[in-house]
Amino acid sequence: MQNRESVTSVVKFTRNKDDKKTYRSLSAELTKVFSLEEIKAEVQWWKVFKNYIRGRSGVLGRTYYFEKMCGLCLANPKEQKWLIKFRNVGLRRLNVFIINATKKEALSKDIKLLTWCSLSLLHFFYSKTQNRIDDCSCFRMSKLEQAKDLFRNTMYLILPEKQNEVVKQTIRYMTMTGQWNSQDYDLFVFQELLTMITKTEFLIAKVIKQTETSQKEMKIKEAFDVSCTLSTLLEQTFWDRYLYNHLLHNCYNTLLKLFILGSNPVPSSFTLENAKFKVVIKTCIRNFISNIKDNKGLVSVMDSMAKCLQDDTIGYEDKVEITEIIAYTAQKHSCKYYRESMTADLLDFLLINLNLPDKGLIMLAHKIFHLFLDRHSNLRFFAEPVYFFKGRSDFVINYDFNVEDAQFFKNFSADFFRSIHKNMLLFYNKYELVTYYSTLCIVLIEIPDPVITINILHLIITAQNDVIKLSNEIPMTSKAHIHAIIASLISLICVIHKEEVRALEKNVEEVNKYSVAGHHTTEYHDQLYFLEEEILYALQRCWLTRRMTTYR
């Protein structure tokens, strides 16, 4: 009786009232087919029904078969035994349909139903395999493998022609059914999709959009689950097939916005989840950046963060963490010319950080300058102040520096050197002084321009004189470190510009005895200081006699 009612419901699928006789006769014939189950129980009626539909019924019958098959895959009865039976039968029927369907026929079906059915079956057997381990585990694993193959075959039929619709329906299904907490299941689905679709960035953008939506609706647990899946996807997704485009740029801005919103106050019940969410979003940002292979894309990312940090409402901790991300991006970035690396907003941000009264942000700004300026990996030679001698230097001097790079650096060199001079008198521990020293050494080597060299020389001699004036306020050890840095920088200038300065020969025995200028920290006295006029005279004599043949 139940079969007869289901068969007569076929008439509801028609929209053409002129073919009522045809559908009545079809209903009678289908009733005879279903009556075979009562006469011969060994006959599999669904096979007879499938063959009959293919040979006789036409579009109407195939639609009915497809709708009934989807009902078995998506139905959610209360009793567990019926759910298992429906899913097993649905897996078998959908598998037969996909194997025998052509690409044209699959694309003509409802993409939403095909996607949801394959996802529903896959999740059901995933959960059955993970939640229960018993004597039937091998059987369940075989069912899970069948569901995986079914999902792949279904996607092969409808992708990449319907990739936008498939991505939208996949995310919608996971959101409506609450499947984001099954990370293994989510990762399998998205990893399979990434191998089949052509618009990888579209999938990533949709997942990021869902994270933003969940966060706005205060579904912190769901936002955390989505972001965990996103983090793993970004770690395994590479942007080497195309350049960093506008859609990816918007995705990154959304991630940055979510990271900042993670600091907003939330109800006490969500405090822990919100903290976890912020940590995962930071991991997403790092994974996103690590897969950008285009230098212009990396510059665009750093420029976005620099613009974001101009907002005064951002907290101190967020500023520090975003600045660390800028340093991480600069480490992966490599450009031939400085003007291509540092945009106006990024340069303004770094110079502002150098003038802040915060030691942490100042050190981060210097670290970013190191990564931008050091194009020949010379930073490791300037970990501590040492004396430099002709023929005994392992670093690479960039005599073939670009004139436009030198001019670019000169445009902001006044503010840059003024900030370093100010910081030397405010923060004079050994770590800070060595950081300033490394920055100046990199500038001297990468841009050995006479004007820049004179500016650095004036900077260190002025700092020396200010230290003498503030001798009562600055500790003796800091004054000794400052002098060691000055001696090392002057010897470096002499090596770069191939000129001897007599001021370095005042203590010949000490110079020959020590290779590290830091010995002044224990043997400090006022006679070791230098005069700017003597050094300038030696350098000017060098440049005039050589007529600048070394420089372009």
XYZ file of C-alpha atoms in Angstrom:
552
model
C 0.000 0.000 0.000
C 2.835 2.342 0.852
C 4.472 1.610 -2.498
C 1.239 2.403 -4.318
C 0.940 5.790 -2.569
C 4.528 6.674 -3.419
C 3.972 5.718 -7.046
C 0.812 7.786 -7.395
C 2.744 10.777 -6.036
C 4.685 10.776 -9.305
C 1.804 12.683 -10.870
C 2.628 15.670 -8.634
C 5.866 16.236 -10.548
C 4.082 17.101 -13.782
C 3.313 20.641 -14.825
C 1.719 19.788 -18.180
C -2.021 19.207 -17.725
C -2.447 17.889 -21.292
C -0.499 14.707 -20.522
C -2.703 13.410 -17.717
C -3.534 10.216 -19.602
C 0.128 9.501 -20.143
C 0.932 9.908 -16.466
C -2.081 7.805 -15.412
C -0.929 4.958 -17.584
C 2.609 5.449 -16.307
C 1.333 5.305 -12.743
C -0.472 2.032 -13.446
C 2.609 0.513 -15.039
C 4.809 1.614 -12.123
C 2.315 -0.005 -9.772
C 2.779 -3.294 -11.590
C 6.533 -2.922 -11.284
C 6.348 -2.338 -7.559
C 3.968 -5.266 -7.125
C 6.875 -7.561 -8.062
C 8.127 -7.142 -4.508
C 5.047 -8.934 -3.199
C 5.179 -11.747 -5.760
C 8.932 -12.442 -5.840
C 10.811 -11.264 -2.789
C 14.180 -12.263 -4.236
C 13.865 -9.734 -7.062
C 15.552 -6.423 -6.206
C 12.785 -4.023 -7.110
C 15.047 -0.979 -7.170
C 17.076 -2.490 -10.031
C 13.889 -3.228 -11.941
C 12.688 0.283 -11.207
C 15.951 1.817 -12.442
C 15.977 -0.171 -15.680
C 12.313 0.546 -16.257
C 12.822 4.298 -15.802
C 15.686 4.334 -18.277
C 13.730 2.446 -20.902
C 10.179 3.703 -20.519
C 9.427 6.577 -18.211
C 11.572 9.429 -19.604
C 12.309 12.678 -17.758
C 9.458 12.341 -15.268
C 10.537 8.967 -13.972
C 14.186 9.944 -13.756
C 13.215 13.036 -11.771
C 11.182 10.912 -9.384
C 14.060 8.499 -8.916
C 16.467 11.374 -8.281
C 14.162 13.028 -5.759
C 13.549 9.789 -3.874
C 17.280 9.046 -3.839
C 17.988 12.502 -2.378
C 15.318 11.930 0.239
C 17.094 8.795 1.424
C 20.385 10.684 1.653
C 19.011 13.713 3.499
C 16.175 12.281 5.613
C 16.718 12.460 9.356
C 14.398 9.971 11.119
C 14.353 9.828 14.895
C 15.119 6.124 15.147
C 18.750 5.235 14.597
C 18.024 1.987 12.759
C 16.021 3.790 10.078
C 18.738 6.439 9.727
C 21.365 3.747 9.125
C 19.111 1.963 6.639
C 18.320 5.158 4.749
C 21.975 6.151 4.501
C 23.092 2.713 3.320
C 20.416 2.579 0.644
C 21.086 6.207 -0.293
C 24.807 5.499 -0.673
C 24.091 2.572 -2.950
C 21.575 4.421 -5.099
C 23.546 7.632 -5.432
C 26.630 5.630 -6.334
C 24.733 3.851 -9.114
C 23.335 7.165 -10.346
C 26.752 8.866 -10.438
C 28.470 5.935 -12.153
C 25.882 5.743 -14.930
C 25.230 9.488 -15.334
C 26.948 11.592 -17.956
C 28.446 14.996 -17.217
C 25.654 16.720 -19.116
C 22.986 14.851 -17.175
C 24.655 15.590 -13.828
C 24.927 19.294 -14.626
C 21.229 19.386 -15.501
C 20.291 18.220 -11.994
C 19.910 20.365 -8.914
C 23.508 21.090 -7.855
C 22.387 21.854 -4.330
C 20.830 18.402 -3.904
C 23.814 16.590 -5.392
C 26.233 18.483 -3.161
C 24.189 18.074 -0.006
C 23.581 14.363 -0.613
C 27.255 13.554 -1.110
C 28.220 15.669 1.926
C 25.519 14.091 4.097
C 26.596 10.552 3.262
C 30.258 11.379 3.751
C 29.657 12.943 7.159
C 27.433 10.089 8.319
C 30.063 7.437 7.668
C 32.816 9.691 9.019
C 30.953 9.996 12.322
C 30.140 6.273 12.459
C 33.799 5.386 11.941
C 35.160 7.858 14.487
C 32.579 7.409 17.232
C 32.497 3.595 17.373
C 35.352 1.127 17.239
C 34.173 -2.467 17.470
C 34.081 -5.676 15.468
C 32.366 -3.925 12.561
C 34.968 -1.172 12.230
C 36.418 -2.717 9.066
C 32.968 -2.731 7.512
C 32.438 0.901 8.432
C 35.816 1.833 6.980
C 34.814 0.248 3.697
C 31.605 2.267 3.753
C 33.607 5.409 4.481
C 35.887 4.714 1.528
C 32.821 4.244 -0.654
C 31.447 7.577 0.557
C 34.783 9.273 -0.203
C 34.883 7.813 -3.700
C 31.272 8.844 -4.201
C 32.067 12.421 -3.182
C 35.050 12.546 -5.543
C 33.074 11.117 -8.456
C 30.222 13.545 -7.831
C 32.578 16.509 -7.792
C 34.313 15.310 -10.960
C 30.980 15.397 -12.763
C 29.928 18.907 -11.756
C 33.304 20.661 -11.405
C 34.718 23.038 -12.479
C 31.595 24.184 -14.369
C 29.551 24.661 -11.176
C 32.399 25.482 -8.794
C 30.877 28.684 -7.413
C 27.591 26.975 -6.603
C 29.326 23.947 -5.088
C 31.504 26.100 -2.813
C 28.521 28.138 -1.634
C 26.381 25.074 -0.947
C 29.227 23.256 0.827
C 29.753 26.112 3.271
C 26.003 26.548 3.695
C 25.539 22.842 4.452
C 28.308 22.822 7.054
C 26.903 25.934 8.703
C 23.268 24.815 8.784
C 24.061 21.304 10.014
C 26.755 22.413 12.475
C 29.541 20.334 10.941
C 32.393 22.827 11.428
C 33.490 21.049 14.603
C 34.373 17.912 12.594
C 37.714 19.204 11.402
C 38.897 15.982 9.717
C 35.707 15.859 7.703
C 35.906 19.548 6.778
C 39.542 19.294 5.729
C 38.890 16.290 3.513
C 36.028 18.068 1.750
C 37.910 21.315 1.165
C 41.150 19.622 0.175
C 39.306 17.619 -2.457
C 37.620 20.774 -3.714
C 40.943 22.626 -3.899
C 42.309 19.965 -6.233
C 39.348 20.249 -8.615
C 38.353 23.904 -8.792
C 40.200 26.609 -10.698
C 39.300 29.538 -8.423
C 41.148 28.619 -5.256
C 40.892 32.151 -3.940
C 37.084 32.013 -4.215
C 36.928 29.069 -1.803
C 39.284 30.756 0.671
C 37.281 33.990 0.433
C 34.023 32.191 1.226
C 35.481 30.439 4.267
C 36.871 33.751 5.542
C 33.474 35.367 4.950
C 31.804 32.629 6.990
C 34.302 33.236 9.808
C 33.422 36.927 9.779
C 29.693 36.174 9.776
C 29.975 33.806 12.748
C 32.044 36.335 14.668
C 29.518 39.114 14.026
C 26.657 36.903 15.210
C 28.634 36.151 18.407
C 28.874 32.474 17.523
C 32.391 32.371 18.931
C 32.609 28.575 19.081
C 31.584 28.256 15.444
C 33.947 31.061 14.416
C 36.775 29.263 16.217
C 35.999 25.974 14.439
C 35.857 27.666 11.032
C 39.109 29.510 11.676
C 40.851 26.243 12.661
C 39.836 24.712 9.349
C 40.880 27.889 7.550
C 44.293 27.860 9.207
C 45.047 24.353 7.963
C 43.765 25.178 4.486
C 45.958 28.260 4.251
C 48.941 26.242 5.405
C 48.438 23.806 2.522
C 47.328 26.272 -0.158
C 49.894 28.043 -2.303
C 49.349 31.135 -4.377
C 51.994 30.283 -6.968
C 49.480 29.680 -9.745
C 48.514 33.318 -9.975
C 49.526 36.703 -8.679
C 48.204 38.312 -5.525
C 44.904 39.720 -6.779
C 42.205 42.039 -5.505
C 40.080 39.243 -4.016
C 42.971 37.910 -1.949
C 43.781 41.448 -0.830
C 40.227 41.837 0.472
C 40.539 38.448 2.188
C 43.660 39.563 3.999
C 42.031 42.822 5.090
C 39.140 40.791 6.488
C 41.535 38.571 8.459
C 43.294 41.647 9.812
C 39.942 43.136 10.808
C 38.954 39.909 12.587
C 42.253 39.900 14.470
C 41.644 43.435 15.750
C 38.002 42.678 16.600
C 39.228 39.747 18.684
C 40.376 42.274 21.292
C 36.900 43.735 21.749
C 35.167 42.919 25.048
C 32.846 39.899 24.965
C 30.580 38.273 27.578
C 32.462 36.434 30.295
C 31.219 33.064 29.035
C 33.037 33.627 25.710
C 36.316 35.039 27.027
C 38.342 31.852 26.633
C 36.873 31.009 23.216
C 37.517 34.552 22.005
C 41.167 34.368 23.105
C 41.582 31.061 21.264
C 39.883 32.552 18.213
C 42.330 35.458 18.122
C 45.339 33.125 18.334
C 44.031 31.023 15.454
C 43.348 34.125 13.330
C 46.949 35.229 13.862
C 48.073 31.807 12.662
C 45.804 32.208 9.624
C 47.444 35.541 8.808
C 50.927 34.043 9.014
C 49.942 31.056 6.870
C 48.301 33.394 4.373
C 51.471 35.480 4.084
C 53.808 32.497 3.875
C 52.108 31.304 0.678
C 52.321 34.596 -1.229
C 55.111 34.207 -3.759
C 54.735 37.609 -5.397
C 56.845 40.461 -3.986
C 54.198 43.005 -4.957
C 51.667 41.019 -2.964
C 53.922 41.053 0.092
C 54.416 44.817 -0.246
C 50.643 45.244 -0.531
C 50.144 43.195 2.643
C 52.664 45.284 4.595
C 51.111 48.490 3.294
C 47.672 47.332 4.496
C 49.016 46.642 7.980
C 50.808 50.003 8.085
C 47.573 51.809 7.165
C 45.672 49.788 9.753
C 48.113 50.765 12.512
C 47.484 54.456 11.876
C 44.171 54.033 13.710
C 44.540 55.362 17.260
C 41.844 53.036 18.616
C 44.048 49.948 18.221
C 45.461 48.699 21.506
C 49.131 48.474 22.336
C 49.281 44.661 22.276
C 47.645 44.570 18.853
C 50.140 47.122 17.556
C 53.055 45.021 18.759
C 51.660 41.806 17.279
C 50.832 43.405 13.919
C 54.292 44.979 13.810
C 55.753 41.510 14.400
C 53.706 40.263 11.450
C 55.150 43.088 9.322
C 58.635 41.933 10.333
C 57.693 38.357 9.410
C 56.478 39.555 6.003
C 59.606 41.637 5.428
C 61.701 38.559 6.148
C 60.039 36.722 3.247
C 60.204 39.730 0.945
C 63.059 40.489 -1.430
C 63.199 43.391 -3.879
C 66.056 44.773 -5.895
C 65.319 48.428 -5.157
C 64.367 50.086 -1.893
C 61.750 52.290 -3.488
C 59.865 49.129 -4.537
C 59.926 47.717 -1.009
C 58.968 50.611 1.236
C 55.754 52.411 0.399
C 54.999 55.867 1.739
C 52.592 54.559 4.407
C 55.001 51.853 5.518
C 57.903 54.296 5.723
C 55.837 56.784 7.728
C 54.806 54.002 10.100
C 58.423 52.937 10.688
C 59.634 56.499 11.247
C 56.780 57.139 13.691
C 57.724 53.991 15.606
C 61.340 55.157 15.807
C 60.174 58.353 17.527
C 57.878 56.667 20.036
C 58.922 56.491 23.695
C 58.353 52.729 23.647
C 61.485 50.590 23.509
C 59.732 47.495 22.148
C 58.261 49.221 19.098
C 61.580 50.985 18.433
C 63.435 47.670 18.366
C 60.812 46.161 16.054
C 61.134 49.127 13.690
C 64.919 48.641 13.591
C 64.435 44.941 12.895
C 62.199 45.765 9.925
C 64.767 48.259 8.629
C 67.421 45.531 8.912
C 65.315 43.186 6.804
C 64.655 45.841 4.178
C 68.170 47.268 3.921
C 70.309 44.137 4.250
C 70.231 42.692 0.736
C 73.613 40.924 0.926
C 73.120 39.099 4.269
C 75.769 41.132 6.100
C 73.868 41.526 9.358
C 75.554 38.520 10.983
C 78.928 40.324 10.872
C 77.648 43.169 13.077
C 76.375 41.296 16.118
C 78.922 43.188 18.275
C 81.244 46.161 17.720
C 84.635 45.070 16.350
C 87.596 46.780 14.726
C 87.663 46.466 10.958
C 90.942 46.322 9.034
C 91.748 46.364 5.354
C 91.757 42.911 3.852
C 90.200 41.322 6.948
C 86.516 41.986 6.326
C 84.185 39.143 5.359
C 81.168 41.278 4.544
C 80.141 42.379 1.048
C 80.391 46.096 0.290
C 77.809 47.208 -2.237
C 79.948 49.546 -4.338
C 77.501 49.099 -7.234
C 74.659 50.700 -5.314
C 71.829 52.256 -7.249
C 71.829 56.056 -7.378
C 68.038 56.148 -7.120
C 68.188 54.016 -3.975
C 70.675 56.465 -2.478
C 68.401 59.375 -3.323
C 65.409 57.509 -1.890
C 67.259 56.983 1.386
C 68.418 60.607 1.497
C 64.801 61.771 1.364
C 64.105 60.432 4.850
C 67.654 60.123 6.214
C 67.372 63.316 8.294
C 64.416 61.990 10.313
C 65.981 58.539 10.426
C 69.321 59.668 11.877
C 67.660 62.156 14.227
C 65.568 59.327 15.677
C 68.625 57.122 16.222
C 70.482 59.964 17.944
C 67.529 60.599 20.219
C 67.156 56.908 21.068
C 70.850 56.514 21.897
C 70.426 59.038 24.704
C 67.160 57.512 25.967
C 67.737 53.758 25.704
C 71.393 52.897 26.161
C 71.486 49.303 27.338
C 73.830 47.013 25.465
C 71.062 45.350 23.420
C 69.633 48.668 22.213
C 73.075 50.103 21.409
C 74.040 47.038 19.371
C 70.748 47.350 17.464
C 71.529 50.975 16.524
C 75.056 49.913 15.621
C 73.813 47.144 13.303
C 71.440 49.531 11.544
C 74.168 52.091 10.867
C 76.608 49.426 9.664
C 74.066 48.058 7.190
C 73.414 51.560 5.838
C 77.149 52.219 5.445
C 77.717 48.994 3.528
C 74.590 48.907 1.369
C 74.690 52.611 0.411
C 78.337 53.784 0.588
C 77.392 57.247 -0.628
C 79.626 60.129 0.601
C 76.697 62.269 1.737
C 75.150 59.457 3.779
C 78.565 58.584 5.236
C 79.099 62.201 6.338
C 75.653 62.211 7.967
C 76.405 59.028 9.912
C 79.784 60.380 10.961
C 78.182 63.588 12.180
C 75.584 61.512 14.040
C 78.079 59.397 15.984
C 80.384 62.324 16.841
C 77.377 64.347 18.048
C 76.266 61.386 20.143
C 79.795 61.162 21.560
C 79.767 64.835 22.559
C 76.302 64.517 24.102
C 77.474 61.549 26.140
C 80.330 63.670 27.494
C 77.846 66.388 28.484
C 75.531 63.863 30.164
C 78.320 61.932 31.823
C 76.617 62.138 35.219
C 73.301 60.732 33.940
C 74.562 57.878 31.737
C 76.206 54.890 33.473
C 79.870 54.215 32.848
C 79.192 50.887 31.124
C 76.802 52.532 28.655
C 79.330 55.268 27.875
C 81.950 52.611 27.249
C 79.597 50.713 24.913
C 78.808 53.908 23.020
C 82.487 54.605 22.548
C 83.121 51.040 21.368
C 80.380 51.491 18.776
C 81.857 54.797 17.599
C 85.329 53.270 17.238
C 83.927 50.327 15.292
C 81.894 52.558 12.958
C 84.883 54.795 12.219
C 87.042 51.780 11.398
C 84.260 50.488 9.131
C 84.094 53.838 7.339
C 87.855 53.677 6.783
C 87.626 50.174 5.317
C 84.729 51.065 3.024
C 86.318 54.253 1.705
C 89.877 52.875 1.776
C 91.438 55.559 3.969
C 93.344 55.448 7.247
C 92.393 57.764 10.103
C 95.128 58.583 12.596
C 92.646 58.747 15.422
C 92.455 54.963 15.352
C 96.225 54.703 15.894
C 96.207 56.393 19.317
C 96.388 53.080 21.119
C 98.297 50.903 18.683
C 99.030 48.200 21.212
C 95.373 47.901 22.216
C 94.208 47.844 18.604
C 96.644 45.062 17.766
C 95.876 43.192 20.969
C 92.088 43.220 20.708
C 89.928 42.416 17.708
C 86.734 43.308 19.571
C 86.088 46.966 20.245
C 84.076 46.011 23.300
C 87.252 45.940 25.405
C 86.641 49.649 25.940
C 83.917 48.628 28.382
C 86.684 47.786 30.866
C 89.433 50.117 29.656
C 87.417 53.286 29.273
C 88.988 56.745 29.506
C 88.353 60.108 27.885
C 91.473 60.075 25.715
C 89.942 57.426 23.461
C 87.419 59.857 22.000
C 87.702 61.173 18.455
C 87.557 64.566 16.791
C 85.140 65.012 13.929
C 87.400 67.418 12.032
C 90.252 64.951 11.780
C 88.045 62.172 10.407
C 86.245 64.470 7.985
C 89.535 65.789 6.685
C 90.804 62.270 6.016
C 87.615 61.210 4.244
C 87.379 64.348 2.127
C 90.998 63.921 1.107
C 90.183 60.349 0.102
C 87.168 61.342 -1.993
C 88.890 64.272 -3.687
C 91.986 62.309 -4.686
C 89.985 59.389 -5.997
C 87.535 61.734 -7.784
C 84.723 59.398 -6.828
C 85.804 56.732 -9.309
C 84.387 54.065 -7.069
C 80.868 55.521 -7.099
C 78.348 55.965 -9.794
